[in-house]
Coordinates of C-alpha atoms in Angstrom, one line a residue:
M1 CA 13.0 32.8 31.7
T2 CA 16.7 32.3 30.7
A3 CA 17.1 30.1 27.7
L4 CA 19.0 26.8 28.0
L5 CA 20.1 27.2 24.4
D6 CA 20.3 30.6 22.7
V7 CA 21.3 30.9 19.1
Q8 CA 21.7 34.4 17.6
N9 CA 22.3 35.3 14.0
L10 CA 23.9 31.9 13.2
T11 CA 25.5 31.8 9.8
V12 CA 27.1 28.8 8.3
S13 CA 29.1 29.2 5.1
I14 CA 30.6 26.6 2.7
P15 CA 33.4 27.8 0.4
S16 CA 33.6 26.3 -3.1
R17 CA 35.2 27.1 -6.4
F18 CA 32.0 28.9 -7.4
G19 CA 32.2 31.2 -4.3
E20 CA 30.9 30.9 -0.8
F21 CA 27.5 29.2 -0.3
T22 CA 25.5 30.3 2.7
A23 CA 23.8 27.2 4.1
V24 CA 22.4 28.9 7.2
D25 CA 21.7 32.6 7.1
Q26 CA 21.3 34.5 10.4
V27 CA 19.2 32.0 12.2
N28 CA 17.8 32.9 15.7
L29 CA 16.2 30.3 18.0
N30 CA 16.2 29.3 21.6
V31 CA 15.3 26.3 23.7
L32 CA 14.2 26.3 27.3
A33 CA 14.9 23.6 29.9
G34 CA 12.2 20.9 29.6
E35 CA 11.0 22.3 26.3
I36 CA 10.7 20.6 22.9
H37 CA 11.5 23.1 20.1
G38 CA 10.8 21.8 16.6
V39 CA 12.7 22.8 13.5
V40 CA 10.8 22.1 10.3
G41 CA 11.4 22.8 6.6
E42 CA 12.1 21.1 3.2
S43 CA 15.2 19.2 2.3
G44 CA 18.0 21.7 2.0
A45 CA 16.4 24.2 4.3
G46 CA 19.4 24.0 6.7
K47 CA 17.7 22.0 9.6
S48 CA 20.5 19.4 10.1
T49 CA 23.2 22.0 9.5
V50 CA 21.8 24.1 12.4
G51 CA 21.9 21.0 14.6
S52 CA 25.4 20.0 13.5
A53 CA 26.7 23.6 14.1
I54 CA 25.3 23.6 17.7
I55 CA 26.9 20.3 18.6
G56 CA 30.1 21.1 16.7
L57 CA 29.9 18.4 14.0
L58 CA 30.0 20.6 10.9
E59 CA 31.9 18.7 8.1
S60 CA 34.8 20.6 6.6
P61 CA 34.9 23.0 4.7
A62 CA 31.6 24.2 6.3
R63 CA 32.2 26.7 9.1
I64 CA 30.4 29.1 11.4
S65 CA 31.1 32.4 9.8
A66 CA 29.0 34.6 12.1
G67 CA 26.7 34.5 15.0
S68 CA 26.5 33.2 18.6
I69 CA 25.6 29.8 20.2
R70 CA 25.2 30.0 24.0
L71 CA 24.5 27.0 26.3
R72 CA 23.4 28.4 29.7
G73 CA 25.4 31.5 28.9
D74 CA 28.6 29.7 27.8
E75 CA 29.7 30.7 24.3
L76 CA 30.3 27.6 22.1
T77 CA 31.5 29.1 18.9
K78 CA 34.8 30.0 20.6
L79 CA 35.6 26.5 21.8
G80 CA 38.5 24.5 20.4
D81 CA 38.2 20.9 19.2
A82 CA 39.3 19.5 22.6
D83 CA 36.8 21.6 24.6
Y84 CA 34.0 20.8 22.2
H85 CA 34.8 17.1 22.5
R86 CA 34.4 17.4 26.3
L87 CA 31.2 19.3 26.0
R88 CA 29.7 16.9 23.4
G89 CA 28.1 14.1 25.4
N90 CA 28.5 15.7 28.8
R91 CA 26.1 18.6 28.1
I92 CA 24.8 18.1 24.6
S93 CA 23.8 14.7 23.0
M94 CA 22.4 13.9 19.6
I95 CA 20.0 11.3 18.3
F96 CA 20.5 10.6 14.7
Q97 CA 17.9 9.5 12.1
D98 CA 19.0 5.9 11.5
P99 CA 19.7 3.9 14.7
Q100 CA 21.2 1.1 12.6
T101 CA 24.2 3.3 11.6
S102 CA 24.4 4.9 15.0
L103 CA 25.2 1.6 16.7
N104 CA 28.3 -0.6 16.2
P105 CA 27.0 -4.0 14.9
L106 CA 30.1 -5.7 16.2
L107 CA 29.6 -4.7 19.8
S108 CA 26.9 -5.7 22.2
I109 CA 24.6 -3.0 23.6
A110 CA 26.3 -3.5 27.0
D111 CA 29.7 -2.7 25.5
Q112 CA 28.5 0.4 23.8
L113 CA 26.6 1.8 26.8
V114 CA 29.2 1.0 29.4
E115 CA 32.0 2.5 27.2
T116 CA 30.0 5.7 26.7
I117 CA 29.2 6.0 30.4
Q118 CA 32.8 5.4 31.5
Q119 CA 34.0 8.0 28.9
H120 CA 32.2 10.7 30.9
R121 CA 31.8 9.3 34.4
K122 CA 34.2 7.8 36.8
L123 CA 32.3 4.5 37.5
S124 CA 33.4 0.9 37.9
D125 CA 32.4 -1.7 35.3
E126 CA 29.6 -3.0 37.6
Q127 CA 28.3 0.5 38.4
A128 CA 28.3 1.4 34.7
R129 CA 26.5 -1.8 33.8
Q130 CA 23.9 -1.1 36.4
L131 CA 23.3 2.4 35.1
A132 CA 23.0 1.0 31.6
I133 CA 20.3 -1.4 32.8
E134 CA 18.5 1.5 34.4
L135 CA 18.7 3.6 31.2
L136 CA 17.3 0.8 29.1
A137 CA 14.4 0.4 31.5
E138 CA 13.8 4.1 31.5
T139 CA 13.6 4.1 27.7
G140 CA 11.0 1.3 27.8
I141 CA 13.0 -1.8 26.9
E142 CA 11.5 -4.9 28.6
N143 CA 13.8 -7.3 30.5
P144 CA 16.8 -4.9 30.3
E145 CA 19.1 -7.2 32.3
E146 CA 18.6 -9.9 29.6
R147 CA 18.6 -7.6 26.5
L148 CA 21.8 -5.7 27.6
D149 CA 24.1 -8.3 26.2
D150 CA 22.3 -8.6 22.8
F151 CA 23.6 -7.1 19.6
P152 CA 21.9 -4.3 17.6
H153 CA 20.7 -6.7 14.9
Q154 CA 18.7 -8.5 17.5
F155 CA 16.5 -5.5 18.2
S156 CA 13.7 -4.1 16.1
G157 CA 13.9 -0.6 14.5
G158 CA 12.0 1.0 17.4
M159 CA 14.0 -0.8 20.0
R160 CA 17.2 0.3 18.4
Q161 CA 16.0 3.9 18.5
R162 CA 15.4 3.4 22.2
V163 CA 18.9 2.2 22.7
V164 CA 20.2 5.3 20.9
I165 CA 18.2 7.5 23.2
A166 CA 19.6 5.6 26.2
L167 CA 23.1 6.3 24.8
A168 CA 22.2 10.0 24.5
L169 CA 21.1 10.0 28.2
C170 CA 24.2 8.2 29.5
T171 CA 25.9 11.5 30.5
D172 CA 22.7 13.2 31.8
P173 CA 22.9 16.0 29.2
E174 CA 21.2 19.3 29.4
L175 CA 20.3 19.4 25.7
I176 CA 19.5 16.7 23.2
I177 CA 19.3 17.3 19.5
A178 CA 17.1 14.8 17.8
D179 CA 17.6 14.8 14.0
E180 CA 14.6 13.0 12.3
P181 CA 14.3 10.4 15.1
T182 CA 11.1 8.8 13.8
T183 CA 11.4 9.0 10.0
A184 CA 11.9 5.2 9.5
L185 CA 9.4 4.1 12.2
D186 CA 5.8 3.0 11.7
V187 CA 3.0 4.9 13.5
S188 CA 2.8 2.7 16.6
V189 CA 6.5 2.7 17.3
Q190 CA 6.7 6.4 16.5
K191 CA 4.0 7.1 19.1
Q192 CA 6.1 5.3 21.7
I193 CA 9.3 7.2 20.8
L194 CA 7.5 10.5 20.8
G195 CA 5.9 9.7 24.2
L196 CA 9.4 8.8 25.5
I197 CA 10.8 12.1 24.4
R198 CA 7.9 14.0 25.9
N199 CA 8.4 12.2 29.3
L200 CA 12.2 12.9 29.3
A201 CA 11.6 16.6 28.7
S202 CA 9.0 16.9 31.4
Q203 CA 10.7 14.6 34.0
R204 CA 14.4 15.2 33.5
K205 CA 13.9 18.8 32.3
V206 CA 16.1 18.0 29.2
G207 CA 15.8 20.5 26.4
F208 CA 15.1 19.0 23.0
L209 CA 15.8 20.5 19.6
L210 CA 13.6 18.2 17.4
I211 CA 14.6 18.4 13.7
T212 CA 12.1 16.8 11.3
H213 CA 10.2 17.3 8.0
D214 CA 7.1 15.5 9.5
I215 CA 4.5 18.1 10.4
G216 CA 2.5 15.5 12.3
V217 CA 5.4 14.9 14.7
I218 CA 5.8 18.7 15.1
A219 CA 2.0 19.0 15.9
E220 CA 2.1 16.0 18.3
I221 CA 4.8 17.0 20.9
T222 CA 6.6 20.3 20.3
D223 CA 6.0 23.4 22.4
R224 CA 7.4 25.8 19.9
V225 CA 8.4 25.6 16.2
T226 CA 10.8 27.4 13.8
V227 CA 10.2 27.1 10.1
L228 CA 13.2 27.3 7.8
Q229 CA 13.5 27.9 4.1
H230 CA 16.8 28.2 2.1
G231 CA 18.7 28.5 5.4
K232 CA 16.6 31.4 6.8
V233 CA 14.0 31.6 9.5
V234 CA 10.6 32.1 7.9
E235 CA 8.4 32.0 11.0
T236 CA 8.8 31.0 14.7
G237 CA 6.5 30.8 17.7
P238 CA 4.2 28.5 19.7
T239 CA 3.4 25.4 17.8
A240 CA -0.4 25.9 17.9
E241 CA 0.0 29.4 16.6
V242 CA 2.4 28.7 13.8
L243 CA 0.6 25.6 12.5
G244 CA -2.9 26.8 13.2
T245 CA -2.7 30.4 11.9
P246 CA 0.5 30.7 10.0
R247 CA 1.4 34.3 9.0
E248 CA 3.8 33.7 6.1
P249 CA 2.8 32.4 2.6
Y250 CA 5.5 29.7 2.7
T251 CA 4.3 28.3 6.0
R252 CA 0.7 28.3 4.8
A253 CA 1.8 26.5 1.6
L254 CA 3.8 24.0 3.7
M255 CA 0.7 23.2 5.8
A256 CA -1.4 22.8 2.7
A257 CA 0.9 20.1 1.4
V258 CA 0.5 17.9 4.5
P259 CA -1.6 14.8 3.8
R260 CA -4.7 14.7 6.0
L261 CA -6.6 11.8 7.7
D262 CA -9.9 13.7 7.8
Q263 CA -10.3 14.3 4.1
R264 CA -9.0 13.3 0.7
L265 CA -7.6 15.9 -1.6
E266 CA -7.8 15.5 -5.4
R267 CA -4.5 17.3 -5.7
F268 CA -1.8 18.8 -3.3
R269 CA -0.8 22.4 -3.6
N270 CA 2.8 22.7 -4.8
I271 CA 5.0 24.8 -2.5
I272 CA 7.5 25.5 -5.2
S273 CA 7.8 24.5 -8.8
V274 CA 9.5 21.2 -9.4
D275 CA 13.3 21.6 -9.2
R276 CA 14.3 21.4 -12.9
R277 CA 17.6 23.2 -12.5
V278 CA 20.1 21.1 -14.4
E279 CA 23.1 22.8 -15.8
G280 CA 22.7 23.7 -19.5
E281 CA 19.1 22.3 -19.9
S282 CA 18.0 25.4 -21.8
R283 CA 20.6 24.7 -24.5
W284 CA 19.9 21.0 -24.8
H285 CA 16.7 19.4 -26.2
I286 CA 16.0 16.4 -28.4
D287 CA 13.7 17.2 -31.3
G288 CA 10.3 15.7 -31.0
A289 CA 10.7 14.6 -27.4
S290 CA 7.8 15.7 -25.2
A291 CA 5.5 14.4 -22.5
H292 CA 2.8 14.1 -25.1
Y293 CA 5.0 11.8 -27.2
A294 CA 5.6 9.6 -24.0
S295 CA 1.9 9.6 -23.3
N296 CA 1.0 8.3 -26.8
W297 CA 3.6 5.6 -26.5
L298 CA 2.4 4.5 -23.0
L299 CA -1.2 4.4 -24.3
G300 CA -0.3 2.6 -27.5
G301 CA -2.0 -0.6 -28.7
D302 CA -5.0 -2.1 -26.8
K303 CA -4.2 0.0 -23.7
V304 CA -6.3 2.9 -25.1
A305 CA -9.5 0.9 -25.0
R306 CA -8.7 -0.7 -21.7
H307 CA -8.0 2.7 -20.1
A308 CA -11.2 4.2 -21.5
N309 CA -13.3 1.5 -20.0
S310 CA -11.5 0.8 -16.7
T311 CA -13.4 3.3 -14.5
A312 CA -16.8 2.2 -15.8
R313 CA -15.9 -1.5 -15.4
R314 CA -14.5 -1.2 -11.9
A315 CA -17.9 -0.5 -10.4
T316 CA -19.3 -3.9 -11.7
E317 CA -16.3 -6.1 -11.5
R318 CA -16.2 -9.0 -9.1
P319 CA -13.2 -10.5 -7.3
D320 CA -13.3 -13.5 -9.6
N321 CA -12.5 -11.3 -12.7
A322 CA -10.0 -8.9 -11.0
L323 CA -6.7 -8.0 -12.7
L324 CA -4.8 -9.4 -9.7
R325 CA -6.1 -12.2 -7.4
V326 CA -4.1 -13.4 -4.4
D327 CA -5.6 -16.4 -2.6
D328 CA -4.4 -17.9 0.7
L329 CA -0.8 -16.7 0.1
D330 CA 1.9 -18.0 2.5
V331 CA 5.5 -16.9 2.6
S332 CA 8.0 -18.5 4.9
F333 CA 11.7 -17.7 5.6
G334 CA 14.3 -20.1 6.9
A335 CA 12.3 -23.3 6.2
R336 CA 14.4 -26.4 5.5
R337 CA 13.3 -29.9 4.5
S338 CA 15.5 -32.9 3.9
W339 CA 15.5 -36.6 4.5
F340 CA 16.6 -36.1 8.1
T341 CA 15.3 -32.7 9.2
S342 CA 12.3 -30.5 8.7
K343 CA 12.1 -26.9 9.9
S344 CA 9.0 -24.8 9.2
G345 CA 10.8 -21.4 9.5
F346 CA 9.3 -18.0 10.2
K347 CA 6.0 -17.4 8.5
A348 CA 6.0 -13.8 7.1
L349 CA 2.6 -14.1 5.4
S350 CA -0.2 -16.5 6.3
G351 CA -3.3 -17.0 4.3
V352 CA -3.4 -13.5 2.7
S353 CA -6.2 -13.0 0.1
L354 CA -6.9 -9.9 -1.8
H355 CA -7.8 -8.6 -5.3
L356 CA -7.3 -5.5 -7.4
H357 CA -9.4 -4.4 -10.4
R358 CA -7.9 -2.6 -13.4
G359 CA -7.3 1.1 -12.7
E360 CA -7.7 0.7 -8.9
V361 CA -5.3 1.8 -6.2
L362 CA -5.2 -0.5 -3.2
G363 CA -3.5 0.8 -0.1
V364 CA -1.7 -1.7 2.2
V365 CA -1.0 -0.6 5.8
G366 CA 0.4 -2.1 8.9
E367 CA 3.3 -1.7 11.3
S368 CA 6.9 -2.8 10.7
G369 CA 7.1 -6.6 10.4
S370 CA 3.4 -6.9 9.3
G371 CA 4.4 -8.4 5.9
K372 CA 3.7 -5.4 3.6
S373 CA 7.0 -5.5 1.7
T374 CA 7.0 -9.3 1.7
L375 CA 3.6 -9.2 0.0
A376 CA 4.9 -6.8 -2.6
K377 CA 8.0 -8.9 -3.3
A378 CA 6.0 -12.1 -3.5
I379 CA 3.7 -10.5 -6.1
V380 CA 6.6 -9.2 -8.2
G381 CA 8.4 -12.5 -7.9
L382 CA 11.4 -11.5 -5.7
V383 CA 10.6 -14.0 -2.9
P384 CA 9.0 -17.4 -3.4
S385 CA 5.6 -18.3 -1.9
S386 CA 5.2 -21.4 0.2
G387 CA 1.5 -21.8 -0.3
G388 CA -1.5 -20.2 -2.0
T389 CA -2.1 -19.0 -5.6
M390 CA -1.7 -15.7 -7.5
Q391 CA -3.4 -14.9 -10.8
F392 CA -2.7 -11.9 -13.0
D393 CA -5.1 -10.9 -15.8
G394 CA -6.7 -14.4 -15.7
S395 CA -3.5 -16.4 -15.8
V396 CA -1.7 -18.2 -13.0
L397 CA 1.3 -16.1 -11.7
P398 CA 4.2 -18.4 -10.8
D399 CA 6.3 -17.4 -7.7
G400 CA 9.2 -16.4 -10.0
R401 CA 11.8 -18.7 -8.5
H402 CA 10.7 -22.3 -8.4
R403 CA 8.6 -21.6 -11.6
P404 CA 9.8 -18.9 -13.9
R405 CA 7.4 -16.2 -15.1
S406 CA 6.7 -15.3 -18.6
H407 CA 8.4 -12.3 -20.2
L408 CA 5.0 -10.6 -20.5
A409 CA 4.1 -11.1 -16.8
R410 CA 7.5 -9.7 -15.7
R411 CA 7.0 -6.7 -17.9
Q412 CA 3.5 -5.9 -16.8
I413 CA 4.3 -5.8 -13.1
Q414 CA 6.8 -3.2 -12.1
M415 CA 7.9 -1.9 -8.7
V416 CA 9.0 1.5 -7.2
F417 CA 11.1 1.0 -4.1
Q418 CA 11.4 3.1 -0.9
D419 CA 15.0 4.3 -1.4
P420 CA 15.7 5.4 -5.0
Y421 CA 19.4 5.9 -4.1
S422 CA 19.7 2.1 -3.4
S423 CA 17.5 1.0 -6.3
L424 CA 19.3 3.0 -9.0
N425 CA 22.7 2.0 -10.3
N426 CA 25.0 4.9 -9.5
R427 CA 27.6 3.7 -12.1
R428 CA 25.2 4.2 -15.0
T429 CA 23.7 7.4 -16.5
V430 CA 20.0 8.0 -16.3
E431 CA 19.8 7.4 -20.0
S432 CA 21.4 3.9 -19.6
I433 CA 19.1 3.1 -16.6
L434 CA 15.9 4.1 -18.5
T435 CA 17.0 2.4 -21.8
E436 CA 17.6 -1.0 -20.2
P437 CA 13.9 -2.0 -19.7
L438 CA 13.3 -1.0 -23.4
L439 CA 16.0 -3.3 -24.6
F440 CA 15.4 -6.1 -22.1
Y441 CA 11.7 -6.4 -22.9
K442 CA 12.4 -5.8 -26.6
L443 CA 10.1 -2.7 -26.7
A444 CA 12.6 -0.8 -28.8
A445 CA 16.1 -1.0 -30.3
K446 CA 19.1 1.3 -29.8
G447 CA 18.9 4.4 -31.8
P448 CA 17.6 8.0 -32.0
D449 CA 14.0 6.9 -31.5
T450 CA 14.9 5.3 -28.2
R451 CA 16.8 8.4 -27.0
R452 CA 13.7 10.5 -27.9
L453 CA 11.5 8.1 -25.9
V454 CA 13.8 8.3 -22.8
A455 CA 13.8 12.1 -23.0
S456 CA 10.0 12.1 -23.4
V457 CA 9.4 9.9 -20.4
L458 CA 11.7 12.2 -18.3
E459 CA 9.5 15.1 -19.4
L460 CA 6.4 13.1 -18.4
V461 CA 7.7 12.8 -14.8
E462 CA 8.7 16.5 -14.8
M463 CA 12.4 16.1 -15.1
P464 CA 14.6 18.0 -17.7
Q465 CA 15.8 16.1 -20.7
R466 CA 19.4 16.8 -19.9
A467 CA 19.0 14.7 -16.7
M468 CA 19.5 11.7 -18.9
L469 CA 23.2 12.5 -19.2
K470 CA 23.8 12.6 -15.5
Y471 CA 24.2 10.0 -12.7
P472 CA 21.7 9.3 -9.8
H473 CA 24.0 10.7 -7.1
Q474 CA 23.8 14.1 -8.9
F475 CA 20.1 14.5 -8.0
S476 CA 18.0 15.2 -4.9
G477 CA 15.9 12.5 -3.3
G478 CA 12.7 13.7 -4.9
Q479 CA 14.4 13.8 -8.3
R480 CA 15.8 10.3 -7.9
Q481 CA 12.3 9.0 -7.0
R482 CA 11.0 10.6 -10.2
I483 CA 13.7 8.7 -12.2
A484 CA 12.7 5.5 -10.4
V485 CA 9.1 6.0 -11.5
A486 CA 10.3 6.7 -15.0
R487 CA 12.2 3.5 -15.1
A488 CA 9.1 1.6 -14.1
L489 CA 7.1 3.3 -16.8
M490 CA 9.7 2.3 -19.5
A491 CA 8.5 -1.3 -19.2
R492 CA 5.0 -0.1 -20.2
P493 CA 3.4 -1.8 -17.2
D494 CA -0.2 -2.5 -16.4
F495 CA 0.4 -2.9 -12.6
L496 CA 2.7 -0.7 -10.4
I497 CA 3.8 -1.6 -6.9
C498 CA 4.9 1.4 -4.8
D499 CA 6.6 0.3 -1.6
E500 CA 6.9 3.3 0.7
P501 CA 7.7 5.6 -2.2
T502 CA 7.5 8.8 -0.1
S503 CA 8.6 7.8 3.4
A504 CA 12.1 9.4 3.1
L505 CA 10.9 12.6 1.4
D506 CA 9.9 16.0 3.0
V507 CA 6.4 17.2 2.9
S508 CA 6.7 19.3 -0.3
I509 CA 8.6 16.7 -2.3
Q510 CA 6.1 14.1 -1.0
A511 CA 3.2 16.2 -2.3
Q512 CA 4.9 16.4 -5.7
I513 CA 5.5 12.7 -6.0
L514 CA 1.9 11.9 -4.9
N515 CA 0.5 14.4 -7.5
L516 CA 2.7 12.6 -10.1
L517 CA 1.4 9.2 -9.2
K518 CA -2.2 10.5 -9.2
D519 CA -1.7 11.9 -12.7
L520 CA -0.1 8.7 -14.0
Q521 CA -2.8 6.5 -12.5
S522 CA -5.7 8.6 -13.9
N523 CA -4.0 9.3 -17.3
F524 CA -2.9 5.8 -18.1
G525 CA -5.3 3.6 -16.1
L526 CA -2.5 2.1 -14.0
T527 CA -3.4 -0.4 -11.3
I528 CA -1.4 0.4 -8.2
L529 CA -0.6 -1.5 -5.0
F530 CA 0.4 1.4 -2.6
I531 CA 2.3 0.4 0.5
S532 CA 2.9 2.8 3.3
H533 CA 3.0 3.1 7.1
N534 CA 1.7 6.7 6.8
L535 CA -2.1 6.4 6.9
A536 CA -2.6 10.0 5.9
V537 CA -0.7 9.3 2.6
V538 CA -2.8 6.2 2.0
R539 CA -6.0 8.2 2.5
Q540 CA -5.0 10.5 -0.4
M541 CA -4.1 7.7 -2.8
A542 CA -6.2 4.5 -2.2
D543 CA -9.6 3.5 -3.4
R544 CA -9.5 0.5 -1.0
V545 CA -7.4 -0.3 2.0
V546 CA -6.2 -3.6 3.4
V547 CA -4.6 -3.9 6.9
L548 CA -1.9 -6.5 7.7
R549 CA -0.7 -7.5 11.1
R550 CA 1.9 -10.2 11.8
G551 CA 1.5 -11.6 8.3
Q552 CA -2.3 -11.8 8.4
L553 CA -5.0 -9.7 6.7
V554 CA -7.2 -8.3 9.5
E555 CA -9.4 -5.9 7.5
S556 CA -10.3 -4.9 3.9
A557 CA -12.6 -2.0 3.1
A558 CA -13.3 0.9 0.8
S559 CA -11.0 3.8 1.7
E560 CA -13.8 6.2 2.8
T561 CA -15.4 3.4 4.9
F562 CA -12.1 2.4 6.5
F563 CA -11.2 5.9 7.6
A564 CA -14.7 6.8 8.8
A565 CA -15.4 3.6 10.7
P566 CA -12.7 0.9 10.8
Q567 CA -14.0 -2.5 12.1
A568 CA -10.9 -4.3 13.4
D569 CA -9.5 -3.3 16.8
Y570 CA -6.0 -3.1 15.3
S571 CA -7.2 -0.7 12.5
Q572 CA -8.7 1.5 15.2
Q573 CA -5.4 1.4 17.1
L574 CA -3.4 2.5 14.0
L575 CA -5.7 5.4 13.4
R576 CA -5.5 6.5 17.1
E577 CA -1.7 6.4 17.0
T578 CA -1.4 8.5 13.9
P579 CA -0.2 12.0 14.9
S580 CA -3.2 14.4 15.1
L581 CA -3.2 17.3 12.6
D582 CA -6.1 19.2 14.3
L583 CA -3.9 22.2 14.9
L584 CA -3.6 22.7 11.1
G585 CA -7.3 23.6 10.6
S586 CA -8.7 23.3 7.1
P587 CA -6.3 22.9 4.2
V588 CA -5.9 25.9 1.9

């Protein structure tokens, strides 16, 4: 069968002052009409570069230095900018990772769809509007006639992604490149989007090149898969064959790093050693700074005794003597009360009760909008509660706004956010970022001992000491998340809240961060509230699981009990909608 897309020996080079860097090295792949071809690999493997090269969106100075790209026999590498502009949209469309940045917030959905349709088709305003309504209906948006005039911010993340898919379909393309289309979506919305892509491929005979680091997505809907590493093809073939019986060691290691729903692993296998390559690190070291020094500091004082007894005590502790108790917690947004008006607002959390024992990991799951992040922010004091009580270590925990918290309570509860790039100050060095908690909580004074402690904590999270001299933007996503974890540790916390700490990371870096959190929890007896929409990740981390839906707690159970026999219908639905990894077989 003749391929819709045929890529042969594609090489993409990026010149720099240090020489020419080869981002993609002699890649071969093809996509048939109506087929979904997955491209998978770690960050930096060249997945998105391949997609950008095919659609002609390589950013200068990157260029195609060799190879061929043919679409139904037409050579694309020889096209000029004007020809590529006519091809883009008409024959090839692209779905980007973040629908929020793909849509213009100042224009209605109607304006954006009609403009795109009329750019490529000679249709009147009325005809273009009618086609836009049909496309929205086809992508599963209810009441498309009414929603057409809404703006992007009035749609949920899943609905926005459907609008982006409708935009991609406006010109009836032959090929759609989908670059991480489900990364930011929870399992239920992801299931809907993947089903939509599958239907479009089978009904419209559109070819899909699906770029993702999510092995579950690859296993769920792709027909064939290509595995990339360092810009080169490692393995390619039918999905069941590549995932089920991989031939190459790298592919086998990649599959072994995937979190599983059917069993809990004590530790993930590292695909590669942690990336510690920071220029000049071998010639730069602070005397006395080591992970052992950081461990002794973190376990200083009465924490040693508490850590030693935490595991034994957890089995006999009751909810009334837990480290954290939350009772009937309510959080509302937009509520207003005055002499003349009263508005209740939107209730993000309603009557939520839970508890955590010292040294325990509690997983919190639920779809987008269920209240997971709101719960975390209420506990840490970033949003005020409107009802209920919270207690930490036997003392009442004020909401943090209407009633200020003690210095001790603020120090003991720390948070690791989803996006380390946004949560770290890019204008400050890593040393400055990590020193700030020490000074703020008066745990140390400026001087050589503080520098040694900062360097030691970086060693503890498997970062080179020289990293303290650099800025957050100079690191990869996984390295930035390690720095974010280090910053939380600098406050010497008892309780750590991790809000989607691995959702933006590829499978190998995710495995490294999960291993790091497992080590920190077991070595220092940290109590962790672990929030994620990825149930497989929660299975690997949590001792107990609570499920939120529309701001209410619908189930709470021990982890093994929950994953073996969930009681609530909604919990069962979440597990059903999680992509199946049966193709992978038993982990190595």
